[in-house]
Amino acid sequence: MTDQLVKPLPISGFPEWVPEVRLVEQHWIDAIRRKFERYGFCSIETPSVEALEVLMAKGETSKEVYTLRRLQADADDDSDARLGLHFDLTVPFARYVAGHLNDLVFPFKRYQIQRVWRGERPQEGRFREFTQCDIDVINPEQVSLQFDAELPRIVHEIMTELDLPAWSLYLNNRKILQGFYEGLGIADPIEAIRIADKMDKIGADGVGELLSTQLGLSQEQVSACLDLARINGGDSSIVDAIGRLGVKSDLLSEGLDELAFVLDSLSDLPEGSVRADMSIARGLDYYTGTVYEAKFLDWPSYGSICAGGRYENLAGSFTKRSLPGVGISIGLTRIFAKLLAEGLLTTGASCPTDVLVVLPSEQRRGDATATAAELRGRGLNVELYHQADKVGKQIRYASRKGIPYVWFPPFDDGKPHEVKDLGSGEQVVADPATWQRD
RNA sequence: GUGGGUAUAGCUCAGUUGGCAGAGCGCCUGGUUGUGGUCCAGGAGGUCGCCGGUUCAAGUCCGGUUAUCCACCCCA
């Protein structure tokens, strides 16, 4: 027992915002949601926890999963022990689809905006709790390649609407990488892909070094890999460039066809917003075709602000039906936090209130309450100042919260209502039944 | 998990070779009568992260511990 104060420290990696910042974040979420719905994606929400075996179904991410346990659980009670907080929205989505096969209409297009948790060391742009905005399309047997192009288009429209600093969406296709590496006779293409993905981090020399020391590749193989990784461009002409490297495999040409299709489909987007880049691989091993990764141009090492790709059978662990899909995720928290840190967010009011109704005196409370109610009835967000403080203090309250208008009910019988515009300082006679804000 | 930095007021930080705890911003009050922002005056607010050691004396030096930040790993 103690009556000492607990320091109200924020928890590292678990961001929270002051009201005026949160208001901006809510507007972002609204904009993202509207755009997802504009393309016909429907919303689902899955529980924050999944069975550990679901979370572990793909990849070995066990170390970053937070597990659930009651503080006072009996020693022999492990009923919750098999639950973990989800670390992304794709795996829960796959489980959801597999579990609701009979209730869903396919191709199933869903969006999901939820928090996820990862037990990693927090850093700039790296959080332990953050919000992802996912869209995925999933369909039995096959998903049209059109979706591979539609998803980046949606993301492009959202990022444009949010007016983000310069960014680019990088595109690749796992089939190209895997086919190319197999065509080179590399035994472990998956591991080679993983190493190649570090290109922007450790550079071509570093990647070459790892490829030769860890995978034992020959000098020719290494230089071929690096030649491939160096190829990038905004249109399908890069397909020819890759072809000129002289490696042949069926998988490779399949990947090249797909990539060319996606690039051609997006050719109307502004120059540079979508680029193919052979050094992009994505760490997650369930991607099998198109992969996406977006970054800020000014802060390339900040990490990806958006990522996704195509997977042939993500739900394979949950059902025998073949359920390929393609999806993309916007890293809302990562993007938002960066803009906040760079001072690039324009914040306004800290509350949604349009009008503060002044309480002139305790005797006038009835009038003031009625005035507030009338304004609310006309669709305005209105709060009544509940203490008969000095008028200056009441105005100051409105001013500090960013409330644009202060309403003065009559201070004496027979006097008119007045409304003050805090932006201009102007104060005019007004009728609560007809007043319109500018 | 590995390596390095930091820890002083609500926030951002100063604090000399060890000698009584500071600034800016923010907050509260006042500058008469029914009006915010600017300006002026006043005020509140700190076991100097925590535990131990050296010393007449520790925010300052030493050891430990915790938190935090950065890099690695990995990723939105």
Coordinates of C-alpha atoms (C1' of nucleotides) in Angstrom, one line a residue:
Chain A
M1 CA 0.0 0.0 0.0
T2 CA 1.2 3.4 -0.9
D3 CA -0.3 6.9 -1.2
Q4 CA 2.6 8.1 -3.4
L5 CA 1.9 9.6 -6.7
V6 CA 2.3 7.4 -9.7
K7 CA 4.1 9.3 -12.4
P8 CA 1.8 9.8 -15.3
L9 CA 4.4 8.9 -17.9
P10 CA 3.3 7.9 -21.4
I11 CA 4.2 4.3 -22.3
S12 CA 7.0 4.1 -24.8
G13 CA 5.8 2.7 -28.1
F14 CA 2.1 3.4 -27.3
P15 CA 1.4 6.7 -28.8
E16 CA -1.4 9.0 -27.7
W17 CA -2.3 12.5 -28.9
V18 CA -3.6 15.7 -27.5
P19 CA -7.2 16.5 -28.6
E20 CA -6.3 18.8 -31.4
V21 CA -4.0 16.3 -32.9
R22 CA -6.5 13.5 -32.4
L23 CA -9.1 15.5 -34.2
V24 CA -6.8 15.6 -37.3
E25 CA -6.2 11.9 -37.0
Q26 CA -9.9 11.2 -36.9
H27 CA -10.3 13.3 -40.1
W28 CA -7.6 11.1 -41.7
I29 CA -9.3 7.9 -40.7
D30 CA -12.6 9.3 -42.1
A31 CA -10.9 10.2 -45.4
I32 CA -9.3 6.7 -45.6
R33 CA -12.5 5.0 -44.8
R34 CA -14.5 7.0 -47.3
K35 CA -12.0 6.2 -50.1
F36 CA -12.1 2.5 -49.3
E37 CA -15.9 2.6 -49.4
R38 CA -15.8 4.5 -52.6
Y39 CA -14.3 1.4 -54.2
G40 CA -16.8 -0.9 -52.6
F41 CA -14.8 -2.4 -49.9
C42 CA -16.8 -3.4 -46.8
S43 CA -15.8 -3.1 -43.2
I44 CA -15.1 -5.9 -40.8
E45 CA -13.6 -5.8 -37.4
T46 CA -11.9 -8.8 -35.8
P47 CA -11.0 -9.3 -32.1
S48 CA -7.8 -7.9 -30.8
V49 CA -6.7 -11.4 -30.0
E50 CA -6.3 -14.6 -32.0
A51 CA -5.4 -18.1 -31.0
L52 CA -1.6 -18.3 -31.0
E53 CA -1.8 -21.1 -33.5
V54 CA -3.6 -18.8 -35.8
L55 CA -0.9 -16.1 -35.4
M56 CA 1.8 -18.6 -35.9
A57 CA 0.3 -20.2 -38.9
K58 CA 2.5 -18.2 -41.2
G59 CA 6.1 -17.2 -40.5
E60 CA 8.0 -17.3 -37.3
T61 CA 6.9 -14.1 -35.7
S62 CA 6.5 -15.6 -32.2
K63 CA 8.9 -13.2 -30.5
E64 CA 6.9 -10.1 -31.3
V65 CA 3.5 -11.4 -30.3
Y66 CA 2.1 -10.2 -27.0
T67 CA 0.2 -12.9 -25.2
L68 CA -2.9 -12.6 -23.0
R69 CA -3.0 -13.6 -19.4
R70 CA -5.1 -12.7 -16.4
L71 CA -3.1 -11.0 -13.6
Q72 CA -4.8 -13.2 -11.0
A73 CA -5.1 -16.3 -13.0
D74 CA -4.9 -19.6 -11.1
A75 CA -1.6 -21.3 -11.6
D76 CA -3.2 -24.2 -13.4
D77 CA -5.6 -22.1 -15.4
D78 CA -4.2 -21.7 -18.9
S79 CA -7.4 -21.0 -20.6
D80 CA -6.2 -17.7 -22.0
A81 CA -2.7 -18.8 -22.5
R82 CA -3.3 -19.6 -26.1
L83 CA -4.4 -16.1 -27.0
G84 CA -2.1 -13.4 -28.5
L85 CA -2.7 -9.8 -29.7
H86 CA -2.7 -9.7 -33.4
F87 CA 0.4 -8.2 -35.0
D88 CA -1.2 -7.4 -38.3
L89 CA -4.7 -7.5 -39.9
T90 CA -3.9 -9.9 -42.8
V91 CA -3.7 -13.1 -40.7
P92 CA -6.9 -12.4 -38.8
F93 CA -8.5 -11.6 -42.1
A94 CA -7.5 -14.9 -43.6
R95 CA -8.8 -16.8 -40.5
Y96 CA -12.1 -14.7 -40.7
V97 CA -12.6 -15.6 -44.3
A98 CA -11.9 -19.3 -43.8
G99 CA -14.4 -19.3 -40.9
H100 CA -17.2 -17.5 -42.8
L101 CA -16.9 -19.1 -46.2
N102 CA -20.6 -19.7 -46.5
D103 CA -21.6 -16.2 -45.4
L104 CA -19.4 -14.2 -47.7
V105 CA -19.8 -13.1 -51.2
F106 CA -16.8 -13.5 -53.4
P107 CA -14.6 -11.9 -54.5
F108 CA -14.6 -10.7 -50.9
K109 CA -13.3 -7.1 -50.6
R110 CA -12.9 -5.9 -47.1
Y111 CA -11.3 -3.0 -45.3
Q112 CA -10.2 -3.1 -41.7
I113 CA -8.9 -0.2 -39.7
Q114 CA -7.7 -1.4 -36.3
R115 CA -4.8 -1.3 -33.9
V116 CA -2.2 -4.0 -34.0
W117 CA 0.6 -4.8 -31.5
R118 CA 4.2 -5.8 -31.9
G119 CA 6.6 -6.5 -29.1
E120 CA 9.5 -4.7 -30.5
R121 CA 11.9 -2.0 -29.3
P122 CA 10.3 1.3 -29.9
Q123 CA 12.1 3.8 -32.1
E124 CA 11.2 6.7 -34.3
G125 CA 8.4 5.5 -36.5
R126 CA 8.4 2.1 -34.7
F127 CA 5.6 1.5 -32.2
R128 CA 4.4 -1.3 -30.1
E129 CA 0.8 -0.3 -30.7
F130 CA -0.3 1.3 -33.9
T131 CA -3.1 1.6 -36.4
Q132 CA -3.1 -0.1 -39.8
C133 CA -5.6 0.5 -42.6
D134 CA -5.9 -2.6 -44.6
I135 CA -7.7 -3.5 -47.8
D136 CA -7.6 -7.0 -49.2
V137 CA -9.4 -8.9 -51.8
I138 CA -9.7 -12.7 -51.5
N139 CA -11.4 -15.2 -53.7
P140 CA -11.4 -19.0 -54.1
E141 CA -9.1 -20.3 -56.8
Q142 CA -8.0 -17.0 -58.3
V143 CA -8.0 -13.2 -57.9
S144 CA -8.0 -11.0 -60.9
L145 CA -4.7 -9.2 -61.6
Q146 CA -6.8 -6.1 -62.0
F147 CA -6.8 -5.8 -58.2
D148 CA -3.1 -5.7 -58.1
A149 CA -3.3 -2.4 -59.9
E150 CA -6.4 -1.2 -58.2
L151 CA -5.0 -1.3 -54.7
P152 CA -2.1 1.1 -55.4
R153 CA -4.5 3.4 -57.2
I154 CA -6.6 3.6 -54.1
V155 CA -3.6 4.2 -51.9
H156 CA -2.4 6.9 -54.3
E157 CA -5.7 8.6 -54.1
I158 CA -5.7 8.5 -50.3
M159 CA -2.1 9.8 -49.9
T160 CA -2.8 12.5 -52.4
E161 CA -6.0 13.6 -50.5
L162 CA -4.1 13.6 -47.2
D163 CA -1.5 15.9 -48.9
L164 CA 1.5 13.9 -47.6
P165 CA 5.1 15.0 -48.3
A166 CA 6.7 13.4 -51.4
W167 CA 6.5 9.7 -51.4
S168 CA 6.7 6.8 -53.9
L169 CA 5.1 3.4 -54.0
Y170 CA 7.6 0.8 -55.1
L171 CA 6.4 -2.3 -56.9
N172 CA 7.9 -5.6 -57.6
N173 CA 6.9 -9.2 -58.1
R174 CA 8.2 -12.1 -56.1
K175 CA 7.9 -14.4 -59.1
I176 CA 10.6 -12.3 -60.9
L177 CA 12.9 -12.5 -58.0
Q178 CA 12.3 -16.2 -57.3
G179 CA 12.4 -17.1 -61.0
F180 CA 15.5 -15.1 -61.6
Y181 CA 17.3 -16.6 -58.7
E182 CA 16.2 -20.1 -59.6
G183 CA 17.3 -19.5 -63.2
L184 CA 20.7 -18.6 -61.8
G185 CA 20.8 -21.9 -60.1
I186 CA 20.6 -20.5 -56.5
A187 CA 19.6 -23.1 -54.0
D188 CA 17.8 -20.9 -51.5
P189 CA 16.0 -18.2 -53.4
I190 CA 13.8 -17.2 -50.4
E191 CA 16.9 -16.4 -48.3
A192 CA 18.5 -14.6 -51.2
I193 CA 15.4 -12.5 -51.5
R194 CA 15.6 -11.7 -47.8
I195 CA 19.1 -10.5 -48.2
A196 CA 18.4 -8.5 -51.4
D197 CA 15.7 -6.6 -49.5
K198 CA 18.4 -5.0 -47.4
M199 CA 19.7 -3.2 -50.4
D200 CA 18.7 0.3 -49.3
K201 CA 20.0 -0.4 -45.8
I202 CA 23.5 -1.9 -46.4
G203 CA 23.9 -1.0 -50.0
A204 CA 24.9 -3.1 -53.0
D205 CA 28.3 -4.0 -51.6
G206 CA 26.8 -5.2 -48.3
V207 CA 24.2 -7.3 -50.1
G208 CA 26.8 -8.8 -52.4
E209 CA 29.0 -9.6 -49.4
L210 CA 26.2 -11.4 -47.6
L211 CA 25.1 -13.3 -50.8
S212 CA 28.6 -14.7 -51.2
T213 CA 29.4 -15.4 -47.6
Q214 CA 26.1 -16.6 -46.3
L215 CA 24.7 -18.4 -49.4
G216 CA 28.0 -19.2 -51.0
L217 CA 27.1 -17.7 -54.3
S218 CA 29.7 -17.5 -57.1
Q219 CA 31.0 -14.2 -58.3
E220 CA 28.8 -14.5 -61.4
Q221 CA 25.7 -15.2 -59.4
V222 CA 26.3 -12.3 -57.1
S223 CA 26.8 -9.8 -59.8
A224 CA 23.7 -11.1 -61.6
C225 CA 21.7 -10.6 -58.5
L226 CA 23.1 -7.1 -58.0
D227 CA 22.4 -6.2 -61.7
L228 CA 18.8 -7.2 -61.2
A229 CA 18.5 -5.3 -57.9
R230 CA 19.7 -2.2 -59.6
I231 CA 16.9 -2.1 -62.1
N232 CA 14.0 0.2 -61.5
G233 CA 11.7 2.4 -63.4
G234 CA 8.3 3.9 -63.8
D235 CA 7.1 1.9 -66.8
S236 CA 7.1 -1.5 -68.4
S237 CA 10.2 -0.9 -70.3
I238 CA 12.1 -2.2 -67.4
V239 CA 10.8 -5.7 -68.4
D240 CA 13.1 -5.5 -71.4
A241 CA 16.0 -4.4 -69.2
I242 CA 15.5 -7.5 -67.0
G243 CA 15.2 -9.7 -70.1
R244 CA 18.6 -8.4 -71.3
L245 CA 20.2 -9.9 -68.2
G246 CA 19.8 -13.2 -70.0
V247 CA 18.3 -15.4 -67.3
K248 CA 15.5 -17.7 -68.3
S249 CA 12.8 -19.4 -66.3
D250 CA 9.0 -19.8 -66.7
L251 CA 8.4 -18.2 -63.3
L252 CA 10.5 -15.2 -64.3
S253 CA 8.5 -14.6 -67.4
E254 CA 5.2 -15.0 -65.6
G255 CA 6.3 -12.4 -63.1
L256 CA 7.5 -10.1 -65.8
D257 CA 4.1 -10.3 -67.5
E258 CA 2.3 -9.6 -64.3
L259 CA 4.5 -6.6 -63.4
A260 CA 4.1 -5.2 -66.9
F261 CA 0.4 -5.5 -66.7
V262 CA 0.2 -3.7 -63.3
L263 CA 2.6 -0.9 -64.5
D264 CA 0.6 -0.4 -67.7
S265 CA -2.6 -0.2 -65.7
L266 CA -1.2 2.5 -63.6
S267 CA 0.5 4.5 -66.3
D268 CA -2.0 7.4 -65.9
L269 CA -0.8 8.1 -62.4
P270 CA 1.6 11.1 -61.9
E271 CA 5.2 10.4 -62.8
G272 CA 7.2 8.8 -60.0
S273 CA 4.3 8.0 -57.8
V274 CA 4.5 4.3 -58.7
R275 CA 7.8 2.7 -59.6
A276 CA 9.0 -0.8 -60.2
D277 CA 12.1 -1.5 -58.2
M278 CA 13.8 -4.9 -58.2
S279 CA 15.4 -4.3 -54.9
I280 CA 12.1 -4.4 -53.1
A281 CA 11.3 -7.8 -51.7
R282 CA 9.3 -7.5 -48.5
G283 CA 10.3 -9.5 -45.5
L284 CA 7.1 -11.5 -45.0
D285 CA 7.4 -14.8 -46.7
Y286 CA 3.7 -15.3 -47.5
Y287 CA 3.9 -13.0 -50.5
T288 CA 4.0 -14.9 -53.8
G289 CA 3.4 -12.3 -56.6
T290 CA 3.1 -8.5 -56.6
V291 CA 4.6 -6.8 -53.6
Y292 CA 4.2 -3.1 -52.6
E293 CA 6.2 -0.8 -50.4
A294 CA 5.8 2.9 -50.1
K295 CA 8.3 5.3 -48.6
F296 CA 8.8 9.0 -48.0
L297 CA 11.3 10.3 -50.5
D298 CA 12.8 12.7 -48.0
W299 CA 13.2 10.1 -45.3
P300 CA 13.8 6.8 -47.1
S301 CA 15.3 5.2 -44.0
Y302 CA 12.2 6.0 -41.9
G303 CA 10.8 2.7 -43.1
S304 CA 7.8 1.8 -45.2
I305 CA 4.7 3.8 -44.7
C306 CA 2.5 1.4 -46.7
A307 CA 3.1 -2.2 -47.7
G308 CA 1.4 -5.3 -49.0
G309 CA 1.3 -7.8 -51.8
R310 CA -0.3 -10.9 -53.3
Y311 CA -0.4 -14.2 -51.6
E312 CA -1.4 -17.5 -53.2
N313 CA -2.7 -19.2 -50.2
L314 CA -2.7 -17.3 -47.0
A315 CA -5.7 -19.1 -45.6
G316 CA -4.2 -22.4 -46.4
S317 CA -3.7 -23.1 -42.8
F318 CA -7.3 -22.7 -42.0
T319 CA -9.2 -24.3 -44.9
K320 CA -8.5 -26.8 -47.7
R321 CA -10.0 -24.4 -50.2
S322 CA -7.5 -22.5 -52.2
L323 CA -7.9 -18.8 -51.2
P324 CA -5.5 -16.5 -52.9
G325 CA -5.7 -12.8 -52.3
V326 CA -4.0 -9.4 -52.6
G327 CA -3.9 -6.7 -50.1
I328 CA -2.2 -3.5 -49.0
S329 CA -1.9 -1.8 -45.7
I330 CA -1.4 1.9 -44.9
G331 CA 0.7 2.5 -41.8
L332 CA -1.4 5.3 -40.4
T333 CA 0.4 5.7 -37.1
R334 CA 3.8 5.7 -38.7
I335 CA 2.8 8.3 -41.3
F336 CA 0.9 10.5 -38.9
A337 CA 3.6 10.4 -36.2
K338 CA 6.3 11.5 -38.8
L339 CA 4.3 14.5 -40.0
L340 CA 3.6 15.4 -36.4
A341 CA 7.3 15.2 -35.5
E342 CA 8.3 17.3 -38.6
G343 CA 5.8 20.0 -37.7
L344 CA 3.9 19.4 -40.9
L345 CA 0.5 18.7 -39.4
T346 CA -1.9 21.7 -39.3
T347 CA -4.0 21.4 -36.2
G348 CA -7.0 23.5 -35.4
A349 CA -9.5 23.3 -32.7
S350 CA -9.2 20.8 -29.9
C351 CA -12.9 20.0 -29.9
P352 CA -15.7 19.7 -32.4
T353 CA -17.7 22.6 -30.8
D354 CA -19.1 25.2 -33.2
V355 CA -20.6 27.5 -30.6
L356 CA -20.1 28.2 -26.9
V357 CA -23.2 29.6 -25.2
V358 CA -22.2 32.0 -22.5
L359 CA -24.0 31.7 -19.1
P360 CA -24.6 35.4 -18.2
S361 CA -25.7 34.7 -14.7
E362 CA -27.4 31.9 -12.6
Q363 CA -30.7 33.7 -13.1
R364 CA -30.3 33.4 -16.9
R365 CA -29.5 29.7 -16.9
G366 CA -33.0 28.8 -18.3
D367 CA -32.6 31.1 -21.3
A368 CA -29.0 30.0 -22.0
T369 CA -30.0 26.3 -21.8
A370 CA -32.9 26.8 -24.2
T371 CA -30.7 28.8 -26.6
A372 CA -28.1 26.0 -26.7
A373 CA -30.8 23.4 -27.3
E374 CA -32.3 25.5 -30.1
L375 CA -28.9 25.8 -31.8
R376 CA -28.2 22.1 -31.4
G377 CA -31.6 21.4 -33.0
R378 CA -30.4 23.3 -36.0
G379 CA -27.4 20.9 -36.4
L380 CA -24.7 22.9 -34.7
N381 CA -22.3 21.4 -32.1
V382 CA -23.0 23.5 -29.1
E383 CA -21.8 23.6 -25.5
L384 CA -23.1 25.6 -22.7
Y385 CA -20.6 27.1 -20.2
H386 CA -22.0 25.7 -17.0
Q387 CA -20.5 28.2 -14.5
A388 CA -21.5 31.8 -14.2
D389 CA -17.8 32.9 -14.4
K390 CA -16.8 36.3 -15.6
V391 CA -17.6 36.7 -19.3
G392 CA -13.9 37.2 -20.1
K393 CA -13.1 33.9 -18.7
Q394 CA -15.8 32.2 -20.6
I395 CA -14.6 33.7 -23.9
R396 CA -11.1 32.8 -23.1
Y397 CA -12.2 29.2 -22.6
A398 CA -13.8 29.2 -26.1
S399 CA -10.7 30.8 -27.6
R400 CA -8.3 28.3 -26.1
K401 CA -10.3 25.4 -27.3
G402 CA -10.6 26.8 -30.8
I403 CA -14.3 27.2 -30.7
P404 CA -15.1 29.7 -33.5
Y405 CA -18.2 31.3 -32.1
V406 CA -19.4 32.6 -28.7
W407 CA -23.1 33.1 -28.2
F408 CA -24.5 35.7 -25.8
P409 CA -28.0 35.1 -24.7
P410 CA -29.8 38.3 -23.4
F411 CA -28.2 39.5 -20.2
D412 CA -31.4 41.4 -19.4
D413 CA -35.0 41.1 -20.4
G414 CA -35.8 42.6 -23.7
K415 CA -32.2 42.7 -24.9
P416 CA -31.3 40.7 -28.1
H417 CA -29.0 37.7 -28.6
E418 CA -25.5 38.4 -29.8
V419 CA -22.9 36.2 -31.4
K420 CA -19.1 36.9 -31.5
D421 CA -16.8 35.6 -34.2
L422 CA -13.6 34.8 -32.3
G423 CA -11.6 34.9 -35.5
S424 CA -12.5 38.4 -36.5
G425 CA -13.5 39.7 -33.1
E426 CA -16.7 40.9 -34.6
Q427 CA -19.9 40.7 -32.5
V428 CA -23.4 41.2 -33.9
V429 CA -27.0 40.9 -32.9
A430 CA -28.3 37.4 -33.9
D431 CA -31.4 35.2 -33.8
P432 CA -30.8 31.7 -32.7
A433 CA -33.7 30.5 -34.9
T434 CA -32.1 31.8 -38.2
W435 CA -28.4 32.5 -37.5
Q436 CA -26.0 31.0 -40.1
R437 CA -22.3 30.7 -39.5
D438 CA -20.1 32.1 -42.2
Chain B
rG1 C1' 18.0 -9.8 -26.9
rU2 C1' 23.1 -6.9 -28.1
rG3 C1' 25.8 -2.0 -28.2
rG4 C1' 25.9 3.5 -27.0
rG5 C1' 23.6 8.2 -25.1
rU6 C1' 20.3 10.6 -21.6
rA7 C1' 17.5 11.2 -16.8
rU8 C1' 16.6 18.7 -13.0
rA9 C1' 9.2 22.4 -12.7
rG10 C1' 3.4 20.3 -16.6
rC11 C1' 6.8 21.0 -21.5
rU12 C1' 11.9 22.3 -23.7
rC13 C1' 16.2 22.6 -21.2
rA14 C1' 20.5 25.6 -18.3
rG15 C1' 23.1 24.6 -13.8
rU16 C1' 30.8 26.6 -13.9
rU17 C1' 36.9 23.2 -10.5
rG18 C1' 31.3 19.6 -5.6
rG19 C1' 28.9 25.2 -1.7
rC20 C1' 21.3 27.4 -0.2
rA21 C1' 17.3 25.0 -7.2
rG22 C1' 17.2 28.3 -12.4
rA23 C1' 15.2 30.2 -17.4
rG24 C1' 11.7 30.2 -21.4
rC25 C1' 7.0 28.4 -22.5
rG26 C1' 2.5 26.9 -20.1
rC27 C1' -0.8 27.5 -15.8
rC28 C1' -3.4 30.7 -11.8
rU29 C1' -4.6 35.9 -10.0
rG30 C1' -4.8 41.1 -10.8
rG31 C1' -4.6 45.7 -14.2
rU32 C1' -12.9 48.4 -11.5
rU33 C1' -18.1 48.4 -13.9
rG34 C1' -20.7 42.5 -19.5
rU35 C1' -15.8 40.4 -23.7
rG36 C1' -10.6 36.3 -25.2
rG37 C1' -5.8 37.0 -28.0
rU38 C1' -1.1 41.6 -27.0
rC39 C1' 1.2 44.1 -23.0
rC40 C1' 2.4 44.9 -17.6
rA41 C1' 2.6 43.2 -12.4
rG42 C1' 2.2 39.2 -9.0
rG43 C1' 1.7 33.9 -7.8
rA44 C1' 1.6 28.5 -7.6
rG45 C1' 4.6 24.4 -9.0
rG46 C1' 10.7 20.3 -8.0
rU47 C1' 12.0 13.9 -2.5
rC48 C1' 17.3 17.1 -9.1
rG49 C1' 14.5 8.9 -11.9
rC50 C1' 15.5 5.3 -7.7
rC51 C1' 19.0 2.8 -4.1
rG52 C1' 23.7 2.9 -2.0
rG53 C1' 28.9 5.0 -1.6
rU54 C1' 32.9 9.0 -1.2
rU55 C1' 32.8 14.0 1.3
rC56 C1' 32.2 19.0 6.3
rA57 C1' 29.1 19.4 2.0
rA58 C1' 26.5 15.7 -4.0
rG59 C1' 21.9 18.0 -9.1
rU60 C1' 27.4 17.8 -9.8
rC61 C1' 32.1 12.4 -8.3
rC62 C1' 31.7 6.6 -8.0
rG63 C1' 28.7 1.8 -8.1
rG64 C1' 24.1 -0.4 -8.9
rU65 C1' 19.1 -0.2 -10.6
rU66 C1' 14.9 1.5 -13.5
rA67 C1' 13.0 4.3 -17.3
rU68 C1' 13.9 6.5 -21.8
rC69 C1' 16.2 7.6 -26.7
rC70 C1' 19.4 6.0 -30.8
rA71 C1' 21.7 1.8 -33.6
rC72 C1' 21.3 -3.7 -34.8
rC73 C1' 17.4 -7.4 -35.6
rC74 C1' 12.7 -7.0 -37.8
rC75 C1' 8.9 -4.3 -39.6
rA76 C1' 3.5 -0.3 -40.8

